[in-house]
Amino acid sequence: MSKHDTIVAADVLVTSPGRNFVTLKITTAEGLVGWGDATLNGRELAVASYLRDHVAPLLVGRDPARIEDTWQYLYRGVYWRRGPVTMTAIGAVDLALWDIKGKTTGQPVYQLLGGAVRDRILTYTHATGWDVPQLLDSVDVQRERGFLAVRAQMGVPGLDTVYGVTREGAGYEPAGRGAAPAEEVWDTAAYLRHAPGALAAVRDHVGPDLHLLHDSHHRLTPNEAARLGRALEDVDLFWLEDVTPAENQEVLRHVRRHTTTPLAIGEVFNTVWECQSLITEQLIDYVRTCVTHAGGISSLRRIAALADVWQVKLGPHGPSDVSPVALAASLHVGLATPNFGIQEYMGYEPLVHEVFRHDWSYADGYLHPGDSPGLGVDVDEHLAAQFPYERAYLPVARRRDGSMTDW
Ligand code: CS2
Ligand code: MG
């Protein structure tokens, strides 16, 4: 490869093999291709347009090796910085450029990040059940698949729909296809009456060793969160996630004063600045920022570095609504980052694995990114083209009195 390659094309692929994904393809004059995930569940076309209409023209002619300069150019150069759309677009560019750099050097990205600090990455997956028996069965299924850490989400008596669960027990895809979001009814009091007992039943069923996690999904007030954390202390959770919307990080001080249940927050955050107080005030134990929505590998490493100073660990978001390209990138960071705690892995439908052929693999409760050059993912563009975008929205939630709350 000549000293300086140049970007000759930046294309955006929107495909829907069971659910919508947005993928950035960067091509260089030397014929190298880098892939980046740009999926933002429920707002996919906003990121696709941000990339196609505003970023792609600026990438053509740039040196793909200048990853950090490109990150700074796109972050500081946009003026209207931060937010999920901007940072997911920047994240996709960052992943694609790290992918290219790996292919240029013949190295998996984790080697370019300093090499492995561990042999494999502890991962957790989801167990769901509308009632406790269904939930216990779902947990058992995941244990039989070898998972050492399982997130448990259950229905709530008196409610028809609850985040993270389906009555059918099928795999849970929150974004519903259609012209408008589904409207769900939420009742925090009913949830708080039910969740501690349900999670205690799971702990009784599985014994002390399985790591158990639970996601309150942004729905509690600080005092409700404090009460729930305290009620769950004997359940010995690995973490209790998103107890409050955390737009106001100071409110976690109240929660922290009243419970030692480990807290995890950050999947909807997009820069290190949103996590700053949570980390430097020890208000959380795990920061959940996603490698794409938080601005890419370059950005997630900055968050990890700040978290390491305060002994906070990474627990990156890894739902079914970020693509196998994003999971790959998260795993490369995970293998090379000392304070990486655990990786979320909801899994994908078989067709998604065909569209996004990847080198990363799961075995016995752990993931590994593989040793292919770059991120180790290749997109089957012909197959992807057979699944056009289908409008889909995440649900919205209203209280019983009809007022909006956090879904
Ligand atoms: C959830 C996500 O995995 C999690 O922790 O919070 O599934 C979240 O609901 C979805 O990513 C939203 O698209
Ligand atoms: Mg979550």
Coordinates of N, CA and C in Angstrom, one line a residue, residues 275-353:
C275 N -21.2 10.7 30.9 CA -20.9 9.7 31.9 C -20.0 10.2 33.0
Q276 N -19.5 11.4 32.8 CA -18.4 12.0 33.7 C -18.7 11.9 35.1
S277 N -19.9 12.5 35.5 CA -20.2 12.6 37.0 C -20.5 11.2 37.5
L278 N -21.2 10.4 36.7 CA -21.5 9.0 37.2 C -20.2 8.3 37.5
I279 N -19.1 8.5 36.7 CA -17.9 7.8 36.9 C -17.1 8.5 38.1
T280 N -16.9 9.8 38.0 CA -15.9 10.4 38.9 C -16.6 10.5 40.3
E281 N -17.9 10.4 40.5 CA -18.5 10.3 41.8 C -18.8 8.9 42.2
Q282 N -18.3 7.9 41.5 CA -18.6 6.5 41.8 C -20.1 6.2 42.0
L283 N -20.9 6.8 41.1 CA -22.3 6.6 41.2 C -22.8 5.4 40.5
I284 N -21.9 4.8 39.7 CA -22.2 3.6 39.0 C -21.0 2.6 39.2
D285 N -21.3 1.3 38.9 CA -20.2 0.3 38.9 C -19.8 -0.1 37.5
Y286 N -20.8 0.1 36.6 CA -20.5 -0.3 35.2 C -21.1 0.8 34.3
V287 N -20.3 1.2 33.3 CA -20.8 2.2 32.3 C -21.2 1.4 31.0
R288 N -22.4 1.7 30.5 CA -23.0 0.8 29.5 C -22.9 1.4 28.1
T289 N -22.1 2.4 27.9 CA -22.1 3.0 26.6 C -21.8 2.0 25.5
C290 N -22.4 2.2 24.3 CA -22.3 1.3 23.2 C -21.3 1.8 22.2
V291 N -20.5 0.9 21.7 CA -19.3 1.3 20.8 C -19.8 2.1 19.7
T292 N -21.0 2.0 19.2 CA -21.5 2.8 18.1 C -22.1 4.1 18.5
H293 N -23.1 4.0 19.4 CA -23.9 5.1 19.8 C -23.0 6.1 20.6
A294 N -21.9 5.7 21.1 CA -21.0 6.6 21.9 C -19.9 7.1 21.0
G295 N -19.9 6.9 19.7 CA -18.9 7.6 18.9 C -17.8 6.7 18.4
G296 N -17.9 5.4 18.6 CA -16.9 4.5 18.0 C -15.9 4.0 19.0
I297 N -14.9 3.2 18.4 CA -13.9 2.6 19.2 C -13.0 3.7 19.9
S298 N -12.7 4.8 19.1 CA -11.8 5.8 19.6 C -12.5 6.5 20.8
S299 N -13.8 6.6 20.8 CA -14.6 7.3 21.9 C -14.8 6.4 23.1
L300 N -15.1 5.1 22.8 CA -15.3 4.1 23.9 C -14.0 4.0 24.7
R301 N -12.9 4.1 24.0 CA -11.6 3.9 24.8 C -11.4 5.1 25.7
R302 N -11.9 6.3 25.3 CA -11.7 7.4 26.2 C -12.6 7.2 27.5
I303 N -13.8 6.7 27.2 CA -14.7 6.4 28.3 C -14.1 5.4 29.3
A304 N -13.5 4.4 28.7 CA -12.9 3.3 29.4 C -11.7 3.8 30.3
A305 N -10.9 4.7 29.7 CA -9.8 5.3 30.4 C -10.2 6.1 31.6
L306 N -11.3 6.9 31.4 CA -11.7 7.7 32.6 C -12.3 6.7 33.6
A307 N -13.1 5.8 33.2 CA -13.7 4.8 34.1 C -12.6 4.1 34.9
D308 N -11.5 3.7 34.2 CA -10.4 3.0 34.9 C -9.9 3.7 36.1
V309 N -9.7 5.0 35.9 CA -9.2 5.8 37.0 C -10.1 5.7 38.3
W310 N -11.3 5.5 38.1 CA -12.3 5.4 39.2 C -12.8 4.0 39.5
Q311 N -12.1 3.1 38.9 CA -12.4 1.6 39.1 C -13.9 1.3 38.7
V312 N -14.3 2.0 37.7 CA -15.6 1.6 37.1 C -15.3 0.8 35.9
K313 N -16.2 -0.2 35.6 CA -15.9 -1.1 34.5 C -16.8 -0.8 33.3
L314 N -16.4 -1.2 32.1 CA -17.3 -1.2 30.9 C -18.2 -2.4 31.0
G315 N -19.4 -2.1 30.6 CA -20.4 -3.2 30.3 C -21.2 -2.9 29.1
P316 N -20.5 -2.8 27.9 CA -21.2 -2.2 26.8 C -22.5 -2.8 26.3
H317 N -23.4 -1.9 25.9 CA -24.7 -2.3 25.3 C -24.4 -3.2 24.1
G318 N -25.2 -4.3 24.0 CA -25.0 -5.2 22.9 C -26.3 -5.8 22.5
P319 N -27.4 -5.0 22.3 CA -28.7 -5.6 22.0 C -28.8 -6.2 20.6
S320 N -29.9 -6.7 20.2 CA -30.1 -7.2 18.8 C -30.2 -6.1 17.9
D321 N -30.3 -4.9 18.4 CA -30.5 -3.7 17.5 C -29.2 -2.9 17.2
V322 N -28.0 -3.5 17.5 CA -26.8 -3.0 16.9 C -26.3 -4.3 16.2
S323 N -25.6 -4.0 15.0 CA -25.3 -5.2 14.1 C -24.1 -5.9 14.6
P324 N -23.9 -7.1 14.0 CA -22.7 -7.9 14.3 C -21.4 -7.1 14.0
V325 N -21.5 -6.0 13.2 CA -20.3 -5.2 13.1 C -20.0 -4.5 14.4
A326 N -21.0 -3.9 15.0 CA -20.8 -3.2 16.3 C -20.4 -4.2 17.4
L327 N -21.0 -5.4 17.4 CA -20.5 -6.4 18.4 C -19.1 -6.7 18.2
A328 N -18.7 -6.9 17.0 CA -17.3 -7.2 16.7 C -16.4 -6.1 17.3
A329 N -16.7 -4.8 17.0 CA -15.9 -3.7 17.5 C -15.9 -3.7 19.0
S330 N -17.0 -3.9 19.6 CA -17.1 -3.9 21.1 C -16.2 -5.0 21.7
L331 N -16.1 -6.2 21.0 CA -15.3 -7.3 21.5 C -13.8 -7.0 21.3
H332 N -13.4 -6.3 20.2 CA -12.0 -5.9 20.1 C -11.6 -4.9 21.2
V333 N -12.5 -4.0 21.5 CA -12.2 -3.1 22.7 C -12.1 -4.0 23.9
G334 N -13.1 -4.9 24.1 CA -13.1 -5.7 25.3 C -11.9 -6.5 25.5
L335 N -11.3 -7.1 24.4 CA -10.1 -7.9 24.6 C -8.9 -7.1 25.0
A336 N -8.9 -5.8 24.7 CA -7.7 -5.0 24.9 C -7.9 -4.0 26.0
T337 N -9.0 -4.1 26.8 CA -9.2 -3.0 27.8 C -9.2 -3.7 29.2
P338 N -8.3 -3.3 30.1 CA -8.2 -3.9 31.4 C -9.5 -3.8 32.2
N339 N -10.2 -2.7 32.2 CA -11.4 -2.5 33.0 C -12.7 -2.8 32.2
F340 N -12.6 -3.8 31.4 CA -13.8 -4.3 30.7 C -14.5 -5.3 31.6
G341 N -15.8 -5.1 31.8 CA -16.4 -6.0 32.8 C -17.2 -7.2 32.2
I342 N -18.1 -6.8 31.2 CA -18.9 -7.8 30.7 C -19.6 -7.3 29.4
Q343 N -19.8 -8.1 28.4 CA -20.4 -7.7 27.2 C -21.8 -8.3 27.1
E344 N -22.8 -7.4 26.7 CA -24.1 -7.8 26.5 C -24.2 -8.5 25.1
Y345 N -24.9 -9.6 25.0 CA -25.1 -10.3 23.7 C -26.4 -10.9 23.7
M346 N -27.4 -10.2 23.0 CA -28.7 -10.7 22.9 C -28.8 -11.8 21.9
G347 N -27.9 -11.9 20.9 CA -27.9 -12.9 19.9 C -28.7 -12.3 18.7
Y348 N -28.6 -13.0 17.5 CA -29.2 -12.6 16.3 C -30.0 -13.7 15.7
E349 N -30.9 -13.4 14.8 CA -31.6 -14.4 14.0 C -30.6 -15.0 13.0
P350 N -30.8 -16.2 12.6 CA -29.8 -16.8 11.6 C -29.6 -16.0 10.4
L351 N -30.6 -15.3 9.9 CA -30.4 -14.6 8.6 C -29.4 -13.4 8.8
V352 N -29.4 -12.9 10.0 CA -28.5 -11.7 10.3 C -27.1 -12.2 10.2
H353 N -26.9 -13.4 10.7 CA -25.5 -14.0 10.7 C -25.1 -14.2 9.2

